Structure formats: structure tokens, C-alpha cells
């Protein structure tokens, strides 16, 4: 069978599912994406992309024009006649830190009657070790194979990450099924790692855990820099120049967040715990991240001469809300966690983010309740007692700092949680400045 003849089904049209389906269609495969949200299916069929992701709208449009990408209602409709079906559904975190497999199990039950003999079901979602066996148990189909093919997509650069990956990991107890999935990537120049399911599932968690560790490490170094009077910018340049370490993920900030790192880091701790290992290093990574958010709250309080428990009457101007630039995702956003703490202490928050200027999604409306949103970045400075840079949107760096100072008033400090601005430029404009690990 040639790669071009493979028919794919994708269950779920979130960040992972929509990117996976669109990119495989871009590579020449015929893809049917199914979702249980009829509204989302209708939006996609009408050419509307419900998420912010660079390049995604174009490849969806091109694939649909070529007749290689369809959107349908329901998991069963996506799985019917498919040679390979990708499960791209949420795996939210349970209260004990473990991954909730209910969505995966429900999806598997829904597609089971529609799978043709010899089909391959692929876990694309981030799932705990042993999940391939769990899916097999739900499917109850001896003539169907289950494979793990974890995603390594970064929100904001997901299309590029899919089409130009560092590696593709495939885990299966059946070599033929693994090679069938590997065929899909034939036109991509990258290494294919074929291993057992447990190893593939562990690779995904370990990769995210290591990246979270680098961020927590540099944030701890930034705290030390503030204590000893060093400049974290110079320190990062020095250690990042070491090829064994590298510069990526050594940018200090308000802590890591998003849909992956928080739940995957905690899940890694829980998986280890369930198998009798105390992953104390990973626990420390999570603790440092929590501490970093608390340190940012303290910075805001110090900027207005208050204790963090009493910010009544303080107005905070917030630059950015998403967990990082290039995405509209507010899930586990450090900005939202810090803002929530500031509001609990009595502060009023006026915010701007490029992704919240239009109609808000139900999720955005829920998490942004009580936050005043502005239509222009400069408006967050009006009467602000402190201005916080939460997200590193590149366009923020172009703001007229003197205008910000004029709108905010004398004595206002900028708490630059992303080290986006030059401290001298901010001070010369008439604002106070407090970055992360900077003098």
C-alpha cells in the first residue's frame, strides 16, 4: 500500500487533532476529522478555525480545496472505512494528579463498532503508561491494533513542529502496525523511533518533564541572581552558550503553564508514585513553579508598597493573558493564576491581550470574569498603580513607553515578568522597573 492510499480518521478537533488532521492532509493523505461538538464541526466546515495557531488556517483551507480533509459529527463517522484512526481527545488532570482517561475510553468505545478489520488505532493524546492496553480492553477487537504515537507540538508553532519534527516516536507490540503508522511520515525528513508502547508513552512525559525542569531551573537561578545582585540575562548567555545545555527554555518568566507542562509534570510524579518510585526531582520542579508565581505576586505588591494580602484599591494594568505568545490558550496560564491571586487580595485588573479583542469563547468568558478588558494595549496604563507584562507578545515591545508613563501617572512601576523591555528604556520613560533576575 502506498502512503497516498492511506485513509485516516481523527477523533477530536482541538489543538492536537486539528493540527494532526490538517497536516496529514497537507502531506497527501485523505483525512476525516470527527468531533462531538456540532457547533465546532459547523464552524470548521464553514472555513472558521476556532483556535489561534500560525499557518493552520491556510493548510486547512488548502486541504479542503483539494478534497483531502473533511469534518464530520461523531467519532464513529471519522473511524468508518479508515485504515488508521488517531485518538486526539483531552486527557485532563484528575484531583490526584493522574491523567483522566475517560475521554479516551469513551472515544474508543464509540469507534469500536465502525473499525474495519486490520485497522490501527493510534493514541496521539498524552496518555499514561499502559494506555494502549486500556484502549485494547475497551475496543475488544482482536483484529485491530493499538499504537502509541505521542505528539510533540508546541502551541503557536504546532504546524511547523508537525511538518519538521525533531523525531517521530511510535510504540507498538506489533511491528507491522508500527510500520504502517511510520508510512504516514515517509515524506518527512526526520528520524523514526519505533519502540514498545510503554517506552513511547514514557518518552512523551519525560520530554515535557525535562523542559519544565529547565524553566524551573532558570527561574530559580533568576531568584538567586536577585539575591546576590547578578543579572540573569548575562548568566543565561553564559550557561546557554554551553552546547551541552543550550539556550532553549532558559528564559526566566512567571512560570510555565499551558495545556501540557502542568498536567504532564504532575502526571509524571503520579505515574512514578504508582509504580513505587518517589520522583523527588520532578516534585521539586513543580514546587519551584508554584513558588515563582508567588514571587511574582510579591513583586506586584512591593511595587505599590503593600503586603500581598492587602491590595484593595490597587489598579493593575496587565499586558497579556495567554500562557505564552502566539496562542489564545488561557489554560494554566501563569498570568491568570497571578491575576486571580491579585484579585483575591482586592486589586482591580485591567488587561489587554491580542486574542481577547473580539468575541470571547465560553472558556474565555469564564476565566476572565471580573477582569476589565481593553481594546488597545495603551489603555491598560490608564490610572494603573502597577503595570505587569505577563505575556511576551512581540508587538508589546513596540509600545511607546513615554505614553504608557503619561497615562499611568507618576510613581508607577512596570513589573516585567518576561524581561521583554530594556530596564534603562523603561526608567528613562519615567517608570519604575522590576524584571525577573535583573538588576
GROMACS .gro file of C-alpha atoms in nm:
model
  439
    1UNK     CA    1   0.000   0.000   0.000
    2UNK     CA    2   0.138   0.341  -0.091
    3UNK     CA    3   0.133   0.616   0.165
    4UNK     CA    4  -0.101   0.821  -0.054
    5UNK     CA    5  -0.362   0.543  -0.037
    6UNK     CA    6  -0.396   0.553   0.341
    7UNK     CA    7  -0.728   0.684   0.469
    8UNK     CA    8  -0.718   0.843   0.814
    9UNK     CA    9  -0.972   0.918   1.081
   10UNK     CA   10  -0.903   1.174   1.353
   11UNK     CA   11  -1.119   1.185   1.666
   12UNK     CA   12  -1.114   1.531   1.824
   13UNK     CA   13  -1.050   1.870   1.664
   14UNK     CA   14  -0.867   2.056   1.939
   15UNK     CA   15  -0.510   2.181   1.910
   16UNK     CA   16  -0.368   1.832   1.855
   17UNK     CA   17  -0.650   1.682   1.649
   18UNK     CA   18  -0.699   1.972   1.412
   19UNK     CA   19  -0.325   2.017   1.356
   20UNK     CA   20  -0.275   1.642   1.308
   21UNK     CA   21  -0.561   1.608   1.063
   22UNK     CA   22  -0.474   1.917   0.861
   23UNK     CA   23  -0.103   1.834   0.842
   24UNK     CA   24  -0.161   1.474   0.733
   25UNK     CA   25  -0.399   1.604   0.466
   26UNK     CA   26  -0.130   1.852   0.364
   27UNK     CA   27   0.106   1.555   0.321
   28UNK     CA   28  -0.138   1.397   0.076
   29UNK     CA   29  -0.348   1.163   0.289
   30UNK     CA   30  -0.728   1.164   0.296
   31UNK     CA   31  -0.840   1.267   0.645
   32UNK     CA   32  -1.181   1.268   0.813
   33UNK     CA   33  -1.189   1.461   1.143
   34UNK     CA   34  -1.476   1.393   1.381
   35UNK     CA   35  -1.588   1.587   1.686
   36UNK     CA   36  -1.880   1.559   1.928
   37UNK     CA   37  -1.929   1.937   1.926
   38UNK     CA   38  -2.164   2.007   1.636
   39UNK     CA   39  -2.100   2.382   1.662
   40UNK     CA   40  -1.728   2.330   1.613
   41UNK     CA   41  -1.787   2.097   1.318
   42UNK     CA   42  -2.012   2.357   1.157
   43UNK     CA   43  -1.752   2.630   1.212
   44UNK     CA   44  -1.480   2.420   1.053
   45UNK     CA   45  -1.699   2.328   0.756
   46UNK     CA   46  -1.768   2.698   0.708
   47UNK     CA   47  -1.396   2.776   0.697
   48UNK     CA   48  -1.358   2.913   1.051
   49UNK     CA   49  -1.061   2.797   1.262
   50UNK     CA   50  -1.160   2.813   1.632
   51UNK     CA   51  -0.804   2.839   1.765
   52UNK     CA   52  -0.508   3.073   1.713
   53UNK     CA   53  -0.228   2.874   1.551
   54UNK     CA   54   0.015   3.016   1.296
   55UNK     CA   55  -0.025   2.863   0.949
   56UNK     CA   56  -0.311   2.633   1.042
   57UNK     CA   57  -0.587   2.824   0.866
   58UNK     CA   58  -0.400   2.815   0.536
   59UNK     CA   59  -0.327   2.442   0.532
   60UNK     CA   60  -0.686   2.363   0.637
   61UNK     CA   61  -0.814   2.577   0.352
   62UNK     CA   62  -0.576   2.420   0.100
   63UNK     CA   63  -0.651   2.063   0.212
   64UNK     CA   64  -1.026   2.119   0.194
   65UNK     CA   65  -0.994   2.275  -0.151
   66UNK     CA   66  -0.803   1.964  -0.262
   67UNK     CA   67  -1.075   1.739  -0.122
   68UNK     CA   68  -0.843   1.569   0.127
   69UNK     CA   69  -0.991   1.700   0.455
   70UNK     CA   70  -1.343   1.652   0.589
   71UNK     CA   71  -1.513   1.745   0.916
   72UNK     CA   72  -1.794   1.528   1.047
   73UNK     CA   73  -2.000   1.489   1.362
   74UNK     CA   74  -1.911   1.198   1.587
   75UNK     CA   75  -1.619   0.962   1.642
   76UNK     CA   76  -1.784   0.675   1.456
   77UNK     CA   77  -1.820   0.879   1.137
   78UNK     CA   78  -1.448   0.962   1.147
   79UNK     CA   79  -1.347   0.599   1.202
   80UNK     CA   80  -1.566   0.439   0.934
   81UNK     CA   81  -1.354   0.299   0.647
   82UNK     CA   82  -1.033   0.442   0.797
   83UNK     CA   83  -0.709   0.247   0.777
   84UNK     CA   84  -0.569   0.435   1.076
   85UNK     CA   85  -0.764   0.625   1.342
   86UNK     CA   86  -0.596   0.882   1.567
   87UNK     CA   87  -0.743   0.949   1.911
   88UNK     CA   88  -0.679   1.318   1.985
   89UNK     CA   89  -0.909   1.383   2.279
   90UNK     CA   90  -0.844   1.558   2.612
   91UNK     CA   91  -0.668   1.380   2.898
   92UNK     CA   92  -0.736   1.626   3.182
   93UNK     CA   93  -0.573   1.600   3.519
   94UNK     CA   94  -0.761   1.425   3.797
   95UNK     CA   95  -0.752   1.552   4.154
   96UNK     CA   96  -0.471   1.311   4.246
   97UNK     CA   97  -0.254   1.431   3.956
   98UNK     CA   98  -0.318   1.132   3.731
   99UNK     CA   99  -0.448   1.167   3.375
  100UNK     CA  100  -0.822   1.119   3.330
  101UNK     CA  101  -0.867   0.854   3.060
  102UNK     CA  102  -1.246   0.877   3.041
  103UNK     CA  103  -1.241   1.072   2.713
  104UNK     CA  104  -1.003   0.822   2.554
  105UNK     CA  105  -1.208   0.528   2.674
  106UNK     CA  106  -1.533   0.684   2.555
  107UNK     CA  107  -1.385   0.757   2.213
  108UNK     CA  108  -1.253   0.400   2.187
  109UNK     CA  109  -1.597   0.261   2.271
  110UNK     CA  110  -1.758   0.485   2.010
  111UNK     CA  111  -1.527   0.385   1.725
  112UNK     CA  112  -1.509   0.010   1.806
  113UNK     CA  113  -1.817  -0.094   1.601
  114UNK     CA  114  -1.703   0.111   1.298
  115UNK     CA  115  -1.344  -0.009   1.268
  116UNK     CA  116  -1.266  -0.232   0.973
  117UNK     CA  117  -1.059  -0.544   1.023
  118UNK     CA  118  -0.687  -0.468   1.026
  119UNK     CA  119  -0.731  -0.104   1.122
  120UNK     CA  120  -0.479   0.065   1.351
  121UNK     CA  121  -0.594   0.286   1.640
  122UNK     CA  122  -0.335   0.542   1.748
  123UNK     CA  123  -0.312   0.716   2.083
  124UNK     CA  124  -0.199   1.066   1.985
  125UNK     CA  125  -0.311   1.226   2.310
  126UNK     CA  126  -0.069   1.231   2.602
  127UNK     CA  127  -0.162   0.920   2.798
  128UNK     CA  128  -0.017   0.733   3.097
  129UNK     CA  129   0.198   0.425   3.061
  130UNK     CA  130  -0.023   0.128   2.985
  131UNK     CA  131  -0.288   0.321   2.794
  132UNK     CA  132  -0.252   0.114   2.477
  133UNK     CA  133  -0.362  -0.188   2.679
  134UNK     CA  134  -0.651   0.013   2.826
  135UNK     CA  135  -0.771   0.109   2.477
  136UNK     CA  136  -0.738  -0.252   2.359
  137UNK     CA  137  -0.953  -0.361   2.652
  138UNK     CA  138  -1.227  -0.112   2.555
  139UNK     CA  139  -1.216  -0.193   2.184
  140UNK     CA  140  -1.240  -0.570   2.238
  141UNK     CA  141  -1.130  -0.625   1.879
  142UNK     CA  142  -0.866  -0.892   1.817
  143UNK     CA  143  -0.845  -0.783   1.454
  144UNK     CA  144  -0.746  -0.422   1.538
  145UNK     CA  145  -0.406  -0.296   1.655
  146UNK     CA  146  -0.338  -0.014   1.904
  147UNK     CA  147  -0.027   0.201   1.867
  148UNK     CA  148   0.118   0.495   2.061
  149UNK     CA  149   0.235   0.794   1.855
  150UNK     CA  150   0.277   1.082   2.103
  151UNK     CA  151   0.265   1.440   1.980
  152UNK     CA  152   0.542   1.691   2.046
  153UNK     CA  153   0.361   2.005   1.929
  154UNK     CA  154   0.417   2.347   2.081
  155UNK     CA  155   0.117   2.576   2.074
  156UNK     CA  156   0.190   2.867   1.844
  157UNK     CA  157   0.433   2.665   1.630
  158UNK     CA  158   0.237   2.338   1.603
  159UNK     CA  159   0.223   2.328   1.221
  160UNK     CA  160   0.598   2.370   1.187
  161UNK     CA  161   0.659   2.119   1.465
  162UNK     CA  162   0.443   1.859   1.287
  163UNK     CA  163   0.590   1.908   0.940
  164UNK     CA  164   0.951   1.948   1.059
  165UNK     CA  165   0.973   1.735   1.374
  166UNK     CA  166   1.289   1.653   1.565
  167UNK     CA  167   1.171   1.291   1.569
  168UNK     CA  168   0.863   1.072   1.538
  169UNK     CA  169   0.804   0.820   1.817
  170UNK     CA  170   0.592   0.510   1.757
  171UNK     CA  171   0.524   0.245   2.019
  172UNK     CA  172   0.360  -0.087   1.941
  173UNK     CA  173   0.374  -0.454   2.032
  174UNK     CA  174   0.312  -0.529   1.665
  175UNK     CA  175   0.592  -0.430   1.428
  176UNK     CA  176   0.365  -0.432   1.123
  177UNK     CA  177   0.120  -0.188   1.284
  178UNK     CA  178   0.407   0.042   1.386
  179UNK     CA  179   0.549   0.042   1.032
  180UNK     CA  180   0.203   0.118   0.892
  181UNK     CA  181   0.192   0.433   1.107
  182UNK     CA  182   0.552   0.514   1.017
  183UNK     CA  183   0.449   0.512   0.647
  184UNK     CA  184   0.244   0.823   0.708
  185UNK     CA  185   0.562   1.019   0.771
  186UNK     CA  186   0.750   0.892   0.465
  187UNK     CA  187   0.771   1.236   0.306
  188UNK     CA  188   0.908   1.400   0.621
  189UNK     CA  189   1.285   1.406   0.670
  190UNK     CA  190   1.323   1.301   1.032
  191UNK     CA  191   1.424   1.006   1.248
  192UNK     CA  192   1.157   0.745   1.326
  193UNK     CA  193   1.190   0.580   1.666
  194UNK     CA  194   0.996   0.255   1.688
  195UNK     CA  195   0.978   0.106   2.035
  196UNK     CA  196   0.737  -0.062   2.274
  197UNK     CA  197   0.421   0.121   2.387
  198UNK     CA  198   0.536   0.181   2.745
  199UNK     CA  199   0.861   0.341   2.629
  200UNK     CA  200   0.681   0.562   2.376
  201UNK     CA  201   0.437   0.682   2.641
  202UNK     CA  202   0.722   0.747   2.886
  203UNK     CA  203   0.919   0.944   2.625
  204UNK     CA  204   0.638   1.198   2.596
  205UNK     CA  205   0.610   1.259   2.970
  206UNK     CA  206   0.986   1.261   3.022
  207UNK     CA  207   1.037   1.516   2.742
  208UNK     CA  208   0.784   1.759   2.885
  209UNK     CA  209   0.914   1.700   3.235
  210UNK     CA  210   1.269   1.782   3.128
  211UNK     CA  211   1.164   2.103   2.954
  212UNK     CA  212   0.961   2.209   3.258
  213UNK     CA  213   1.270   2.138   3.468
  214UNK     CA  214   1.483   2.374   3.254
  215UNK     CA  215   1.230   2.654   3.301
  216UNK     CA  216   1.204   2.596   3.675
  217UNK     CA  217   1.583   2.584   3.696
  218UNK     CA  218   1.632   2.919   3.524
  219UNK     CA  219   1.357   3.076   3.736
  220UNK     CA  220   1.534   2.953   4.049
  221UNK     CA  221   1.860   3.095   3.911
  222UNK     CA  222   1.683   3.425   3.849
  223UNK     CA  223   1.573   3.434   4.212
  224UNK     CA  224   1.933   3.371   4.317
  225UNK     CA  225   2.052   3.648   4.083
  226UNK     CA  226   1.820   3.894   4.255
  227UNK     CA  227   1.956   3.783   4.593
  228UNK     CA  228   2.324   3.816   4.503
  229UNK     CA  229   2.300   4.115   4.268
  230UNK     CA  230   2.375   3.928   3.944
  231UNK     CA  231   2.200   3.980   3.609
  232UNK     CA  232   2.018   3.670   3.487
  233UNK     CA  233   2.050   3.787   3.125
  234UNK     CA  234   2.427   3.755   3.142
  235UNK     CA  235   2.404   3.431   3.338
  236UNK     CA  236   2.175   3.273   3.079
  237UNK     CA  237   2.404   3.384   2.799
  238UNK     CA  238   2.694   3.221   2.979
  239UNK     CA  239   2.533   2.887   3.053
  240UNK     CA  240   2.327   2.870   2.734
  241UNK     CA  241   2.641   2.900   2.523
  242UNK     CA  242   2.743   2.559   2.652
  243UNK     CA  243   2.632   2.316   2.379
  244UNK     CA  244   2.557   2.054   2.642
  245UNK     CA  245   2.296   2.287   2.792
  246UNK     CA  246   2.166   2.502   2.505
  247UNK     CA  247   1.969   2.825   2.515
  248UNK     CA  248   1.618   2.691   2.463
  249UNK     CA  249   1.382   2.702   2.762
  250UNK     CA  250   1.625   2.913   2.964
  251UNK     CA  251   1.414   3.229   2.951
  252UNK     CA  252   1.306   3.334   3.302
  253UNK     CA  253   0.945   3.433   3.348
  254UNK     CA  254   0.635   3.395   3.565
  255UNK     CA  255   0.646   3.015   3.547
  256UNK     CA  256   0.541   2.753   3.297
  257UNK     CA  257   0.181   2.682   3.207
  258UNK     CA  258  -0.043   2.579   2.919
  259UNK     CA  259  -0.221   2.258   2.840
  260UNK     CA  260   0.080   2.022   2.870
  261UNK     CA  261   0.353   2.106   3.119
  262UNK     CA  262   0.139   2.141   3.434
  263UNK     CA  263  -0.064   1.824   3.392
  264UNK     CA  264   0.219   1.620   3.241
  265UNK     CA  265   0.464   1.714   3.518
  266UNK     CA  266   0.218   1.617   3.788
  267UNK     CA  267   0.119   1.303   3.598
  268UNK     CA  268   0.486   1.201   3.574
  269UNK     CA  269   0.513   1.227   3.952
  270UNK     CA  270   0.192   1.022   3.994
  271UNK     CA  271   0.294   0.754   3.744
  272UNK     CA  272   0.625   0.710   3.926
  273UNK     CA  273   0.446   0.702   4.261
  274UNK     CA  274   0.200   0.438   4.140
  275UNK     CA  275   0.495   0.218   4.047
  276UNK     CA  276   0.682   0.265   4.374
  277UNK     CA  277   0.927   0.540   4.281
  278UNK     CA  278   0.947   0.875   4.461
  279UNK     CA  279   1.029   1.118   4.178
  280UNK     CA  280   1.151   1.389   4.417
  281UNK     CA  281   1.331   1.586   4.145
  282UNK     CA  282   1.008   1.630   3.947
  283UNK     CA  283   0.823   1.726   4.263
  284UNK     CA  284   1.081   1.999   4.311
  285UNK     CA  285   1.025   2.123   3.956
  286UNK     CA  286   0.654   2.165   4.029
  287UNK     CA  287   0.722   2.332   4.365
  288UNK     CA  288   0.963   2.584   4.210
  289UNK     CA  289   0.698   2.673   3.953
  290UNK     CA  290   0.441   2.736   4.225
  291UNK     CA  291   0.695   2.944   4.416
  292UNK     CA  292   0.771   3.150   4.105
  293UNK     CA  293   0.409   3.256   4.068
  294UNK     CA  294   0.402   3.354   4.435
  295UNK     CA  295   0.722   3.557   4.385
  296UNK     CA  296   0.555   3.746   4.101
  297UNK     CA  297   0.262   3.836   4.328
  298UNK     CA  298   0.512   3.965   4.585
  299UNK     CA  299   0.681   4.177   4.316
  300UNK     CA  300   0.350   4.343   4.234
  301UNK     CA  301   0.281   4.409   4.599
  302UNK     CA  302   0.626   4.560   4.657
  303UNK     CA  303   0.580   4.784   4.354
  304UNK     CA  304   0.287   4.955   4.529
  305UNK     CA  305   0.434   4.939   4.880
  306UNK     CA  306   0.182   4.684   5.006
  307UNK     CA  307   0.174   4.336   5.152
  308UNK     CA  308   0.049   4.081   4.902
  309UNK     CA  309  -0.250   4.003   5.122
  310UNK     CA  310  -0.389   4.358   5.103
  311UNK     CA  311  -0.413   4.516   4.758
  312UNK     CA  312  -0.751   4.682   4.800
  313UNK     CA  313  -0.771   4.998   4.590
  314UNK     CA  314  -0.476   4.899   4.370
  315UNK     CA  315  -0.525   4.901   3.992
  316UNK     CA  316  -0.312   4.658   3.793
  317UNK     CA  317  -0.256   4.708   3.420
  318UNK     CA  318  -0.197   4.366   3.264
  319UNK     CA  319  -0.013   4.322   2.934
  320UNK     CA  320  -0.105   3.978   2.807
  321UNK     CA  321  -0.320   3.695   2.940
  322UNK     CA  322  -0.236   3.380   2.745
  323UNK     CA  323   0.023   3.138   2.880
  324UNK     CA  324   0.260   3.236   2.600
  325UNK     CA  325   0.262   3.443   2.283
  326UNK     CA  326   0.127   3.301   1.958
  327UNK     CA  327  -0.171   3.122   2.111
  328UNK     CA  328  -0.512   3.207   2.254
  329UNK     CA  329  -0.485   2.940   2.523
  330UNK     CA  330  -0.559   3.052   2.879
  331UNK     CA  331  -0.536   2.704   3.031
  332UNK     CA  332  -0.299   2.702   3.329
  333UNK     CA  333  -0.175   3.045   3.222
  334UNK     CA  334   0.065   3.194   3.478
  335UNK     CA  335  -0.096   3.530   3.403
  336UNK     CA  336  -0.440   3.404   3.501
  337UNK     CA  337  -0.310   3.236   3.818
  338UNK     CA  338  -0.129   3.551   3.929
  339UNK     CA  339  -0.422   3.775   3.836
  340UNK     CA  340  -0.656   3.553   4.035
  341UNK     CA  341  -0.435   3.591   4.341
  342UNK     CA  342  -0.412   3.969   4.294
  343UNK     CA  343  -0.790   3.995   4.268
  344UNK     CA  344  -0.837   3.780   4.579
  345UNK     CA  345  -0.622   4.037   4.759
  346UNK     CA  346  -0.850   4.318   4.645
  347UNK     CA  347  -0.677   4.452   4.333
  348UNK     CA  348  -0.866   4.562   4.024
  349UNK     CA  349  -0.721   4.434   3.695
  350UNK     CA  350  -0.742   4.599   3.354
  351UNK     CA  351  -0.597   4.381   3.078
  352UNK     CA  352  -0.519   4.360   2.710
  353UNK     CA  353  -0.435   4.054   2.503
  354UNK     CA  354  -0.439   4.034   2.121
  355UNK     CA  355  -0.660   3.723   2.141
  356UNK     CA  356  -0.935   3.874   2.359
  357UNK     CA  357  -1.029   4.175   2.148
  358UNK     CA  358  -1.314   4.007   1.962
  359UNK     CA  359  -1.589   3.769   2.066
  360UNK     CA  360  -1.482   3.557   2.361
  361UNK     CA  361  -1.521   3.181   2.374
  362UNK     CA  362  -1.724   3.036   2.665
  363UNK     CA  363  -1.399   2.931   2.833
  364UNK     CA  364  -1.250   3.279   2.798
  365UNK     CA  365  -1.566   3.439   2.937
  366UNK     CA  366  -1.550   3.210   3.239
  367UNK     CA  367  -1.185   3.260   3.333
  368UNK     CA  368  -1.184   3.633   3.254
  369UNK     CA  369  -1.490   3.715   3.462
  370UNK     CA  370  -1.411   4.019   3.678
  371UNK     CA  371  -1.119   4.132   3.460
  372UNK     CA  372  -1.172   4.455   3.266
  373UNK     CA  373  -1.061   4.405   2.904
  374UNK     CA  374  -0.938   4.689   2.686
  375UNK     CA  375  -0.933   4.712   2.307
  376UNK     CA  376  -0.589   4.878   2.293
  377UNK     CA  377  -0.269   4.792   2.479
  378UNK     CA  378  -0.203   5.150   2.590
  379UNK     CA  379  -0.538   5.163   2.768
  380UNK     CA  380  -0.421   4.926   3.043
  381UNK     CA  381  -0.197   5.207   3.170
  382UNK     CA  382  -0.481   5.446   3.249
  383UNK     CA  383  -0.456   5.519   3.620
  384UNK     CA  384  -0.261   5.198   3.682
  385UNK     CA  385  -0.065   5.175   4.006
  386UNK     CA  386   0.148   4.898   3.860
  387UNK     CA  387   0.185   4.758   3.507
  388UNK     CA  388   0.258   4.389   3.462
  389UNK     CA  389   0.398   4.226   3.150
  390UNK     CA  390   0.257   3.874   3.165
  391UNK     CA  391   0.293   3.750   2.806
  392UNK     CA  392   0.581   3.807   2.565
  393UNK     CA  393   0.380   3.920   2.262
  394UNK     CA  394   0.640   4.079   2.026
  395UNK     CA  395   0.413   4.374   1.949
  396UNK     CA  396   0.417   4.473   2.317
  397UNK     CA  397   0.786   4.559   2.288
  398UNK     CA  398   0.697   4.831   2.036
  399UNK     CA  399   0.469   5.025   2.271
  400UNK     CA  400   0.554   5.392   2.332
  401UNK     CA  401   0.684   5.378   2.689
  402UNK     CA  402   0.659   5.753   2.740
  403UNK     CA  403   0.289   5.739   2.651
  404UNK     CA  404   0.250   5.449   2.896
  405UNK     CA  405   0.414   5.657   3.168
  406UNK     CA  406   0.194   5.957   3.093
  407UNK     CA  407  -0.124   5.751   3.104
  408UNK     CA  408  -0.023   5.569   3.422
  409UNK     CA  409   0.097   5.867   3.621
  410UNK     CA  410   0.400   5.939   3.836
  411UNK     CA  411   0.545   5.665   4.052
  412UNK     CA  412   0.409   5.370   3.855
  413UNK     CA  413   0.633   5.065   3.828
  414UNK     CA  414   0.645   4.812   3.546
  415UNK     CA  415   0.683   4.454   3.668
  416UNK     CA  416   0.826   4.292   3.358
  417UNK     CA  417   0.771   3.920   3.416
  418UNK     CA  418   0.906   3.832   3.071
  419UNK     CA  419   1.209   4.063   3.066
  420UNK     CA  420   1.065   4.199   2.742
  421UNK     CA  421   1.187   4.557   2.788
  422UNK     CA  422   1.526   4.716   2.841
  423UNK     CA  423   1.525   4.839   3.203
  424UNK     CA  424   1.701   5.164   3.103
  425UNK     CA  425   1.436   5.241   2.839
  426UNK     CA  426   1.158   5.194   3.091
  427UNK     CA  427   1.325   5.408   3.353
  428UNK     CA  428   1.409   5.682   3.103
  429UNK     CA  429   1.041   5.695   3.010
  430UNK     CA  430   0.954   5.778   3.370
  431UNK     CA  431   0.850   5.439   3.505
  432UNK     CA  432   0.997   5.222   3.772
  433UNK     CA  433   1.120   4.881   3.659
  434UNK     CA  434   1.135   4.534   3.816
  435UNK     CA  435   1.221   4.236   3.596
  436UNK     CA  436   1.296   3.873   3.671
  437UNK     CA  437   1.653   3.823   3.789
  438UNK     CA  438   1.769   4.157   3.652
  439UNK     CA  439   1.944   4.446   3.824
   0.00000   0.00000   0.00000
